[in-house]
């Protein structure tokens, strides 16, 4: 029996509510554009999007929100939070997930009919991450912490002190379990996968696989590290995403 | 009679009747499946029964949900998790208003417009006549399909009590629960509440807090479930038993044990014993009824036989003299805009629909929300409207497969998803939500796009 209609998990033990941190950059007046909800993995917080992307999206007319993942939440709790925040927005939202946040968004799409969705550098399977980052991943395979260094998250174009300052703000939480079964998006939203072929956490092959599952090819930004929203050249991916979105939204529904 | 003789052809558009919870879900899901929608709403705002401003709304000041939040919300648009377990009716209204705004549904709704008639014109299309609420010029438009979501809690079912029409047979006033809005109506009066359903029990409890004397007349005994058991909302505990797939008999035993250990036997207060097993009738959820019975504030009395000499005569021959009689005897579904044959309605007006949703002889006619589930109605109305939208889309895009699905579905045993219900005029559309959703899921699977 599918859990699509019979949601015993939610019916028997609802996810306990928490105070959620949502950072926003809004647009003056009531625009036509749908709100964007940026979702990161548990290592980052809403701050990572607030640095660059939120303000940039707002400047281009999209009210932009970012959610900080709750402490010690599992995948189900994170999905719950994303759907709760999305449903609280005034209009049907576009979900944009980065890294493990893309795993959360992919799951949330099975629950909430997003206006559109973007998976940015979506987290690969455990095995794929082990191959690309054996030293950092090994503890994670035993439920330990998953570690990165500066060069895995950022390109050399980003000054080392800036990169270190970002690393300082991250918390290295255990990885989320990436479920084998995938959620079919409800409401058939347009979906885009973006990433970098030089990402040292998400291999190119994994990007292609993720995009193929949704019937597309990834949009690539060579030279960038994993953290597309903080790395030098951050404007290029967000502009491409907003251009794609503008095109999709103008297409008749 | 028509002002415009020519009929406006709306081509592939679907007509939705009513912008309450079910109608809103229908608009959203039909649009999501690529249909243009025109929705007609007789009131000037959304919310249907849940909008207390509407003159047909049955809600009273203290109406709260009887299903807890997770079992009462739309599956794709959760209520805020900061809300209480059992939200107030005003919260439900604001939830529906936000749903309409979030999905931009208002531009599909024609407010202040009622549907006068829907007539099939062959080829599955419908001529829908509308007019301004309460009169005015009428207009006919042609639609590809009609989805009725006009609600079933607005036409009061009034009990036939001898003497009710005789002047002077009763000293006090009689109102239907639909006319009860505010506790001030009960204050310092002697009140008789007729009806043992959820509304009847709510009103008896409210009267116990306001009135001088409260009689509560029930014809049959029910199982009165508390809102909380074992520290959790009772329905969430019950879902656990469903998740574990405990057999019905075992669940019935557990239900009796739990009730015996908590509320105890209500017959000791004079309530009639239930004449059926637990889970065999629509659940009545009220934690306060036993409390006020135990405090003597509510006096249980048997059935009312007649009004005579200004008083109310009871089945045991006693006579009581209430100032106010409230009949909480439910509502009847009504579809004045449809010929009864279209819905295969029986002489009492109960439609016979596949899955309580699809008209058997008219593949482009459906009803959404005509259910009385043992959970909230919204999740079921959502999945019903998804099934209706999928069905209409399949019919448009792959008529051959649609015909095959229709043939297979019509062979499905009619009552496979119905609860073993207690006979009675208001119990016929009760469903067990788990069995019902399984049946809808089966239909959705059959209509899945071919891979």
XYZ file of C-alpha atoms in Angstrom:
704
model
C 0.000 0.000 0.000
C 1.434 3.354 -0.929
C 1.906 5.955 1.764
C 0.663 8.593 -0.625
C -2.925 8.415 0.548
C -2.543 6.534 3.829
C -0.175 8.682 5.859
C 0.001 6.711 9.037
C 3.285 8.338 10.086
C 1.672 11.761 10.123
C -1.601 10.483 11.529
C -0.062 8.604 14.443
C 2.980 10.661 15.353
C 3.025 14.125 13.820
C 6.443 15.784 13.655
C 6.820 17.884 16.834
C 6.635 21.591 16.013
C 9.675 23.829 16.566
C 10.413 27.520 16.178
C 11.738 27.853 12.648
C 14.217 30.471 11.503
C 13.148 31.917 8.156
C 15.193 34.752 6.655
C 13.616 36.774 3.876
C 14.337 39.506 1.372
C 11.038 40.830 0.103
C 9.912 42.843 -2.848
C 8.054 46.150 -2.551
C 4.357 45.863 -3.333
C 2.497 42.816 -4.540
C 4.480 41.482 -7.494
C 3.470 38.777 -9.910
C 6.398 36.490 -9.183
C 6.004 33.471 -6.930
C 7.986 33.376 -3.696
C 11.211 31.365 -3.670
C 12.022 29.140 -0.707
C 15.703 28.229 -0.408
C 16.521 25.092 1.551
C 20.021 24.063 2.607
C 21.358 20.937 4.238
C 21.879 20.697 8.000
C 25.469 21.926 7.739
C 24.482 25.352 6.513
C 21.818 27.736 7.708
C 19.604 30.368 6.110
C 22.622 32.678 6.373
C 24.307 30.888 3.462
C 21.576 32.083 1.105
C 21.171 35.443 2.835
C 24.827 36.253 1.970
C 24.193 36.613 -1.767
C 21.290 34.810 -3.394
C 18.298 36.120 -1.412
C 19.033 39.758 -2.045
C 19.834 39.102 -5.681
C 16.568 37.225 -6.252
C 14.598 39.993 -4.530
C 16.267 42.571 -6.739
C 15.026 40.644 -9.726
C 11.482 40.742 -8.361
C 11.198 37.390 -6.599
C 10.333 37.498 -2.878
C 13.002 35.211 -1.429
C 12.949 33.161 1.767
C 15.483 30.787 3.300
C 14.906 28.231 6.044
C 17.452 27.145 8.632
C 17.147 23.385 9.187
C 16.143 22.398 12.703
C 18.717 20.946 15.077
C 19.037 17.186 15.118
C 16.152 16.703 12.706
C 15.790 13.621 10.553
C 14.766 13.756 6.912
C 11.069 13.529 7.794
C 11.303 16.487 10.184
C 13.154 18.601 7.615
C 10.577 17.774 4.937
C 7.832 18.698 7.392
C 9.476 22.073 8.049
C 9.874 22.843 4.363
C 6.227 22.029 3.610
C 5.085 24.040 6.643
C 7.026 27.117 5.544
C 6.016 26.732 1.886
C 2.339 26.521 2.845
C 2.668 29.599 5.040
C 3.808 31.751 2.104
C 1.171 33.935 0.425
C 1.476 32.217 -2.950
C 2.456 28.853 -4.366
C 6.208 28.697 -3.814
C 9.216 27.637 -5.835
C 11.405 25.250 -3.826
C 15.160 25.495 -4.299
C 17.283 22.973 -2.423
C 21.053 22.843 -2.217
C 23.170 19.815 -1.290
C 21.316 17.770 1.302
C 18.640 20.454 1.141
C 17.964 19.158 -2.376
C 17.279 15.730 -0.875
C 14.790 17.400 1.457
C 13.187 19.363 -1.378
C 12.901 16.274 -3.603
C 11.006 14.620 -0.749
C 8.885 17.690 -0.028
C 7.809 17.779 -3.674
C 5.897 14.572 -2.992
C 3.887 16.466 -0.387
C 3.511 20.032 -1.593
C 2.600 21.090 -5.158
C 5.449 23.536 -5.740
C 5.161 26.092 -8.538
C 8.578 24.885 -9.717
C 11.640 23.274 -8.165
C 15.404 23.524 -8.427
C 17.877 20.967 -7.107
C 21.283 22.600 -6.792
C 24.287 20.289 -6.377
C 21.931 17.599 -5.000
C 23.621 15.324 -2.460
C 24.733 12.040 -4.009
C 24.189 8.590 -2.572
C 26.464 7.486 0.275
C 28.519 5.277 -1.947
C 29.111 8.040 -4.495
C 30.197 10.427 -1.746
C 32.566 7.834 -0.355
C 34.298 7.493 -3.694
C 34.812 11.237 -4.058
C 35.569 12.054 -0.444
C 36.746 8.854 1.310
C 38.451 10.474 4.291
C 35.610 12.857 5.005
C 32.861 10.297 4.494
C 34.302 7.335 6.341
C 33.095 8.420 9.789
C 29.672 9.165 8.303
C 29.305 5.574 7.216
C 29.409 4.735 10.910
C 26.898 7.427 11.844
C 29.681 9.868 12.621
C 30.239 13.323 11.209
C 30.815 14.123 7.592
C 33.780 16.429 7.111
C 34.813 18.779 4.370
C 37.676 21.073 3.820
C 37.756 24.451 2.198
C 38.773 23.181 -1.235
C 35.836 20.810 -1.467
C 33.260 23.499 -0.890
C 34.804 26.411 -2.719
C 36.857 27.055 -5.823
C 40.318 28.621 -5.628
C 38.793 31.834 -6.918
C 37.327 32.465 -3.475
C 39.915 34.024 -1.155
C 41.014 31.607 1.562
C 40.086 33.876 4.455
C 36.533 34.303 3.115
C 36.238 30.568 2.647
C 37.505 29.921 6.158
C 35.037 32.422 7.568
C 32.193 30.492 5.903
C 33.540 27.163 7.125
C 33.623 28.627 10.603
C 29.870 29.221 10.486
C 29.014 25.679 9.392
C 28.082 22.912 11.746
C 29.110 19.438 10.756
C 26.002 17.429 11.439
C 25.586 13.716 10.664
C 24.326 13.045 7.158
C 20.672 12.627 6.428
C 19.622 9.187 5.325
C 18.846 9.327 1.659
C 15.878 7.022 1.134
C 15.944 4.563 -1.720
C 12.354 5.179 -2.739
C 11.753 8.482 -4.446
C 8.753 10.711 -4.104
C 6.853 11.538 -7.284
C 6.349 15.302 -7.326
C 2.699 16.269 -6.871
C 1.217 18.757 -9.296
C 3.865 18.007 -11.928
C 6.073 21.088 -11.353
C 8.852 22.058 -13.795
C 12.167 20.958 -12.298
C 15.758 21.980 -12.920
C 19.018 20.410 -11.717
C 22.063 22.673 -11.489
C 25.628 21.900 -10.402
C 29.268 22.154 -11.199
C 31.369 19.570 -13.027
C 34.201 20.616 -10.691
C 32.204 20.015 -7.517
C 34.367 17.720 -5.379
C 31.424 16.452 -3.331
C 28.805 15.814 -5.983
C 30.351 13.952 -8.917
C 29.271 14.816 -12.414
C 27.811 11.344 -12.873
C 25.565 11.787 -9.891
C 24.307 15.120 -11.253
C 23.472 13.483 -14.559
C 21.650 10.653 -12.801
C 19.574 12.991 -10.673
C 18.611 15.118 -13.659
C 17.796 12.033 -15.744
C 15.406 10.798 -13.063
C 13.350 13.912 -13.675
C 13.778 13.612 -17.423
C 16.345 16.332 -18.035
C 20.020 17.237 -18.101
C 21.837 19.318 -15.473
C 22.724 22.943 -16.040
C 26.474 23.186 -15.367
C 28.707 25.943 -14.018
C 32.296 24.861 -14.589
C 34.968 26.038 -12.195
C 32.701 26.372 -9.159
C 32.888 24.437 -5.912
C 30.017 22.697 -4.127
C 28.683 25.820 -2.403
C 27.284 27.546 -5.479
C 25.597 30.217 -3.393
C 28.790 31.349 -1.624
C 31.590 30.629 -4.059
C 33.109 33.282 -6.274
C 30.857 33.580 -9.318
C 27.694 33.004 -7.207
C 25.685 35.316 -9.482
C 25.922 33.077 -12.512
C 23.922 30.095 -11.212
C 21.222 32.177 -9.522
C 20.778 34.284 -12.651
C 20.479 31.144 -14.755
C 17.930 29.707 -12.321
C 15.857 32.908 -12.379
C 16.032 33.059 -16.186
C 14.843 29.463 -16.413
C 12.094 30.206 -13.909
C 10.901 33.273 -15.808
C 10.681 31.190 -18.963
C 8.818 28.335 -17.250
C 6.372 30.660 -15.521
C 5.478 32.433 -18.729
C 4.714 29.106 -20.409
C 0.992 28.421 -20.141
C 0.024 26.083 -17.412
C -36.974 32.982 -19.950
C -33.347 33.261 -20.921
C -32.018 36.739 -21.505
C -29.375 35.430 -23.844
C -30.789 32.876 -26.252
C -27.369 31.718 -27.425
C -25.479 29.394 -25.154
C -21.922 30.396 -24.298
C -19.715 27.416 -25.029
C -16.979 27.038 -22.434
C -15.480 24.095 -24.359
C -13.171 21.991 -22.165
C -13.869 23.993 -19.012
C -15.319 22.255 -15.974
C -18.103 23.715 -13.850
C -17.611 23.396 -10.081
C -20.595 24.123 -7.862
C -19.712 25.613 -4.486
C -16.548 27.203 -3.083
C -16.453 25.500 0.294
C -13.642 23.169 1.310
C -14.573 20.518 -1.267
C -15.159 22.993 -4.069
C -11.825 24.719 -3.465
C -10.027 21.369 -3.567
C -11.864 20.548 -6.789
C -10.839 23.844 -8.434
C -7.221 23.455 -7.406
C -6.896 19.847 -8.504
C -8.752 20.304 -11.777
C -6.503 23.241 -12.655
C -3.454 21.234 -11.674
C -4.579 18.659 -14.225
C -4.855 21.277 -16.935
C -8.556 22.151 -16.869
C -10.063 25.599 -17.017
C -12.594 25.920 -14.202
C -15.621 28.102 -13.559
C -16.833 27.793 -9.994
C -20.200 29.182 -8.905
C -20.698 30.173 -5.295
C -24.010 31.482 -4.008
C -22.348 33.392 -1.174
C -19.885 36.243 -1.611
C -16.907 34.515 -0.009
C -15.217 31.139 0.220
C -15.489 28.663 3.096
C -18.972 27.213 2.604
C -20.237 25.636 5.803
C -17.122 26.776 7.674
C -17.813 30.429 6.986
C -19.965 31.545 9.915
C -21.016 34.646 7.960
C -22.936 32.501 5.490
C -26.622 32.176 6.262
C -26.489 28.440 5.560
C -23.471 27.841 7.787
C -24.218 25.341 10.553
C -21.335 26.377 12.820
C -21.981 27.732 16.290
C -19.690 29.836 18.443
C -17.926 26.920 20.105
C -17.570 24.605 17.106
C -14.202 22.873 17.136
C -12.965 20.083 14.918
C -13.592 16.587 16.214
C -10.712 15.135 14.215
C -7.220 16.180 15.192
C -5.204 18.382 12.850
C -3.201 15.747 10.924
C -6.412 13.882 10.088
C -8.319 17.008 9.145
C -5.992 18.938 6.821
C -5.527 18.857 3.056
C -2.670 16.413 2.431
C -0.772 18.893 0.250
C -1.365 22.023 2.309
C -0.895 21.316 6.015
C -2.383 23.491 8.729
C 0.236 25.392 10.753
C 1.813 22.963 13.220
C 1.593 25.659 15.887
C -2.189 25.308 15.898
C -3.972 23.309 18.587
C -4.756 19.620 18.116
C -8.428 20.454 17.584
C -8.706 23.848 15.819
C -11.657 26.214 16.182
C -14.027 26.760 13.245
C -12.663 30.281 12.689
C -9.195 28.784 12.221
C -10.567 26.358 9.672
C -12.102 29.275 7.782
C -8.822 31.203 7.757
C -7.125 27.998 6.575
C -9.536 27.703 3.637
C -9.106 31.388 2.802
C -5.326 30.958 2.786
C -5.638 27.836 0.626
C -7.691 29.798 -1.920
C -5.210 32.674 -1.914
C -2.114 30.448 -1.975
C -3.258 28.606 -5.074
C -4.831 31.692 -6.662
C -8.307 30.147 -6.864
C -10.386 33.316 -6.538
C -10.156 34.201 -10.231
C -12.018 30.977 -11.055
C -14.914 31.707 -8.706
C -18.089 33.601 -9.600
C -19.362 34.808 -6.255
C -22.993 35.621 -5.558
C -24.055 33.288 -8.324
C -26.099 30.152 -7.878
C -26.565 27.229 -10.198
C -30.208 26.734 -11.108
C -29.914 23.652 -13.261
C -27.478 21.329 -14.988
C -28.823 19.472 -18.000
C -26.885 16.885 -20.035
C -26.861 17.707 -23.733
C -25.314 14.502 -25.052
C -21.652 13.756 -25.744
C -21.033 14.193 -22.024
C -21.468 17.935 -22.089
C -23.684 20.001 -19.806
C -25.791 23.120 -20.056
C -25.461 24.958 -16.770
C -27.962 27.684 -15.939
C -26.821 30.233 -13.381
C -28.315 33.369 -11.888
C -27.503 35.917 -9.226
C -28.252 34.522 -5.788
C -31.882 35.100 -4.952
C -33.016 35.995 -8.439
C -32.064 38.113 -11.390
C -31.424 37.246 -14.967
C -30.216 33.774 -15.813
C -27.475 32.654 -18.114
C -26.722 29.325 -19.781
C -23.226 28.058 -20.445
C -22.004 24.766 -21.834
C -19.339 22.808 -19.947
C -17.358 19.631 -20.543
C -18.104 18.373 -17.030
C -19.888 19.263 -13.801
C -18.485 18.718 -10.312
C -21.018 19.322 -7.547
C -19.435 20.368 -4.259
C -22.492 21.986 -2.751
C -22.064 20.470 0.715
C -24.443 18.356 2.725
C -24.716 20.257 6.006
C -27.066 23.082 5.135
C -30.565 21.663 4.605
C -31.808 20.798 8.118
C -33.409 17.394 8.621
C -36.255 18.035 11.018
C -37.759 15.261 13.097
C -41.441 14.521 12.668
C -42.854 14.967 16.118
C -46.652 14.839 16.501
C -47.959 18.169 17.677
C -45.119 20.154 16.161
C -47.517 21.914 13.807
C -50.358 22.326 16.291
C -50.477 25.798 17.806
C -50.280 25.647 21.565
C -49.071 22.046 21.735
C -45.767 23.312 23.056
C -45.129 26.292 25.306
C -41.436 26.670 24.483
C -39.823 27.432 21.143
C -38.340 24.827 18.826
C -35.234 25.487 16.745
C -33.010 23.296 14.627
C -29.344 23.199 15.621
C -28.626 25.176 12.425
C -30.264 28.156 14.116
C -28.171 27.813 17.247
C -25.217 30.208 17.126
C -24.505 31.687 20.503
C -24.529 30.424 24.100
C -26.642 33.456 25.071
C -29.567 31.628 23.453
C -29.336 29.057 26.264
C -28.665 31.232 29.261
C -30.985 30.726 32.224
C -33.466 28.647 30.289
C -34.738 25.098 30.495
C -33.367 23.402 27.412
C -34.135 20.097 25.721
C -31.585 18.900 23.166
C -32.814 16.179 20.797
C -30.140 14.105 19.072
C -27.128 12.078 20.184
C -24.752 12.943 17.360
C -21.729 15.200 17.641
C -23.779 18.386 17.429
C -26.374 17.145 19.913
C -23.664 16.301 22.438
C -21.840 19.605 21.895
C -25.071 21.509 22.456
C -25.998 19.490 25.535
C -22.578 20.343 26.980
C -22.945 24.027 26.107
C -26.398 24.048 27.637
C -24.964 22.406 30.758
C -22.673 25.418 31.119
C -25.402 28.021 30.488
C -28.933 26.769 31.030
C -30.783 26.127 34.275
C -31.933 22.658 33.301
C -30.746 20.432 30.444
C -32.479 17.358 29.111
C -30.745 15.355 26.430
C -32.975 13.071 24.408
C -31.332 10.258 22.458
C -33.099 7.494 20.610
C -30.229 5.006 20.568
C -27.041 4.596 22.545
C -23.748 5.589 20.975
C -20.122 5.052 21.818
C -18.933 8.401 23.107
C -15.207 8.677 22.506
C -13.054 11.115 24.441
C -10.879 13.561 22.525
C -7.734 12.336 24.277
C -6.668 8.858 25.330
C -3.264 7.680 26.555
C -2.006 11.238 26.419
C -2.636 11.678 22.696
C -5.516 12.808 20.497
C -7.754 9.747 20.427
C -7.916 9.494 16.649
C -4.116 9.416 16.426
C -4.044 6.485 18.851
C -6.729 4.785 16.793
C -4.706 5.277 13.594
C -1.891 3.334 15.253
C -4.203 0.352 15.512
C -5.076 0.760 11.836
C -1.401 1.014 10.923
C -0.718 -2.231 12.762
C -3.637 -3.749 10.853
C -5.279 -5.095 13.962
C -8.427 -6.972 13.060
C -11.718 -5.179 13.639
C -12.772 -7.510 16.463
C -9.574 -6.837 18.379
C -9.907 -3.103 17.818
C -13.483 -3.264 19.088
C -12.306 -5.077 22.202
C -9.533 -2.547 22.801
C -12.015 0.288 22.273
C -14.378 -1.131 24.885
C -11.532 -1.717 27.334
C -10.115 1.776 26.881
C -13.528 3.330 27.344
C -14.310 1.160 30.358
C -11.035 2.147 32.014
C -11.457 5.859 31.379
C -14.956 7.253 30.868
C -16.707 4.172 32.178
C -20.200 2.932 31.549
C -22.566 5.779 30.709
C -25.700 3.709 31.317
C -25.190 4.343 35.024
C -26.208 7.939 34.327
C -29.268 6.775 32.435
C -27.894 6.869 28.906
C -29.143 4.084 26.647
C -26.624 1.292 25.963
C -25.217 1.239 22.446
C -27.135 -1.184 20.219
C -24.131 -1.717 17.968
C -20.427 -2.436 18.305
C -17.761 0.268 18.370
C -16.664 1.461 14.900
C -20.049 0.559 13.441
C -21.403 4.068 13.412
C -20.026 7.531 12.921
C -17.832 8.311 15.934
C -19.256 10.726 18.453
C -16.340 12.527 20.068
C -17.035 14.397 23.260
C -14.977 14.392 26.418
C -17.258 16.718 28.334
C -20.541 14.858 27.995
C -19.683 12.222 30.640
C -18.361 15.008 32.856
C -21.641 16.908 32.883
C -23.672 13.703 33.111
C -21.644 12.870 36.201
C -22.360 16.292 37.650
C -26.054 15.898 37.043
C -26.092 18.933 34.782
C -27.304 16.887 31.828
C -30.351 14.694 32.389
C -30.590 11.933 29.789
C -34.135 11.279 28.604
C -35.553 8.856 26.032
C -37.107 9.639 22.680
C -39.682 12.401 22.356
C -43.089 10.987 21.368
C -45.131 14.178 20.987
C -45.770 17.728 22.034
C -49.038 18.105 23.947
C -50.637 20.491 26.422
C -47.656 22.830 26.132
C -45.251 20.107 27.208
C -42.964 17.493 25.728
C -44.012 13.883 26.180
C -41.260 11.279 26.372
C -41.265 7.611 25.446
C -41.416 6.600 29.128
C -44.585 8.674 29.583
C -42.898 11.490 31.496
C -43.674 15.065 30.579
C -41.143 17.866 30.669
C -41.607 21.579 30.135
C -38.619 23.133 28.323
C -38.365 26.799 27.312
C -36.287 25.849 24.304
C -36.134 22.660 22.239
C -33.129 22.248 19.957
C -33.361 19.489 17.373
C -29.835 18.400 16.522
C -31.052 15.893 13.998
C -28.611 16.560 11.218
C -28.899 17.640 7.631
C -29.986 16.181 4.311
C -27.987 16.359 1.099
C -29.839 18.315 -1.568
C -29.139 18.715 -5.253
C -31.944 20.978 -6.452
C -30.085 21.780 -9.650
C -29.900 18.156 -10.800
C -32.665 15.832 -11.869
C -32.682 12.987 -9.282
C -32.221 10.422 -12.081
C -28.845 11.900 -12.981
C -27.479 10.847 -9.589
C -29.585 7.666 -9.376
C -31.141 9.096 -6.237
C -33.599 6.981 -4.278
C -37.029 8.404 -3.318
C -35.488 9.857 -0.128
C -32.991 11.833 -2.195
C -29.898 9.763 -1.457
C -27.716 9.560 -4.559
C -26.189 6.242 -5.582
C -22.695 7.112 -6.821
C -19.604 5.072 -7.502
C -17.246 5.745 -4.567
C -19.915 8.252 -3.434
C -18.437 10.489 -6.139
C -18.985 9.353 -9.727
C -22.441 9.327 -11.333
C -22.973 5.864 -12.739
C -24.620 6.804 -16.021
C -22.952 10.163 -16.598
C -19.168 9.942 -16.785
C -18.778 13.728 -16.730
C -20.798 14.297 -13.570
C -19.220 13.938 -10.145
C -19.926 14.922 -6.563
C -17.108 15.840 -4.180
C -17.393 15.854 -0.400
C -20.556 13.800 -0.022
C -19.081 11.598 2.689
C -19.234 11.165 6.404
C -15.849 9.685 7.260
C -14.424 8.625 10.622
C -11.725 11.258 10.082
C -11.704 14.787 8.743
C -13.498 15.267 5.430
C -10.867 17.485 3.765
C -8.273 14.761 3.014
C -10.957 12.614 1.425
C -12.405 15.503 -0.574
C -8.882 16.216 -1.815
C -8.296 12.687 -3.069
C -11.803 12.518 -4.508
C -11.166 15.628 -6.544
C -7.768 14.316 -7.663
C -9.528 11.151 -8.844
C -12.197 13.198 -10.641
C -9.546 15.355 -12.348
C -7.506 12.277 -13.357
C -10.635 10.628 -14.666
C -11.683 13.625 -16.762
C -8.156 13.969 -18.108
C -7.932 10.284 -19.003
C -11.297 10.488 -20.709
C -10.096 13.428 -22.780
C -6.663 12.039 -23.644
C -7.198 8.293 -23.878
C -10.902 7.469 -24.327
C -10.171 3.787 -24.961
C -8.388 3.335 -21.667
C -11.002 5.434 -19.906
C -13.686 3.064 -21.146
C -11.678 0.096 -19.857
C -11.244 1.711 -16.442
C -14.931 2.492 -16.295
C -15.845 -1.112 -17.075
C -13.480 -2.463 -14.441
C -14.594 0.007 -11.809
C -18.259 -0.694 -12.348
C -17.576 -4.338 -11.511
C -16.132 -3.385 -8.114
C -18.409 -4.343 -5.223
C -20.334 -1.229 -4.344
C -19.962 -1.282 -0.616
C -16.461 -2.688 -0.262
C -15.249 0.533 1.327
C -18.306 1.434 3.370
C -18.356 1.068 7.096
C -20.676 -1.531 8.550
C -23.194 1.062 9.363
C -26.122 1.357 11.653
C -29.265 1.719 9.597
C -30.731 5.169 9.821
C -31.451 7.968 7.458
C -28.311 9.910 8.205
C -25.833 7.025 8.229
C -25.925 5.977 4.593
C -22.866 7.864 3.393
C -20.574 7.016 6.268
C -17.227 5.611 5.229
C -14.211 4.145 6.923
C -11.489 6.553 5.803
C -8.760 3.901 5.513
C -10.862 1.556 3.385
C -12.176 4.444 1.357
C -8.738 5.876 0.608
C -7.554 2.409 -0.395
C -10.391 2.234 -2.913
C -9.560 5.703 -4.287
C -5.876 4.752 -4.447
C -6.824 1.684 -6.482
C -8.718 3.877 -8.926
C -5.818 6.347 -9.158
C -3.426 3.503 -9.931
C -5.613 2.280 -12.761
C -5.655 5.767 -14.244
C -1.896 6.292 -13.944
C -0.486 7.480 -17.287
C 0.807 4.537 -19.327
C 4.583 4.282 -19.058
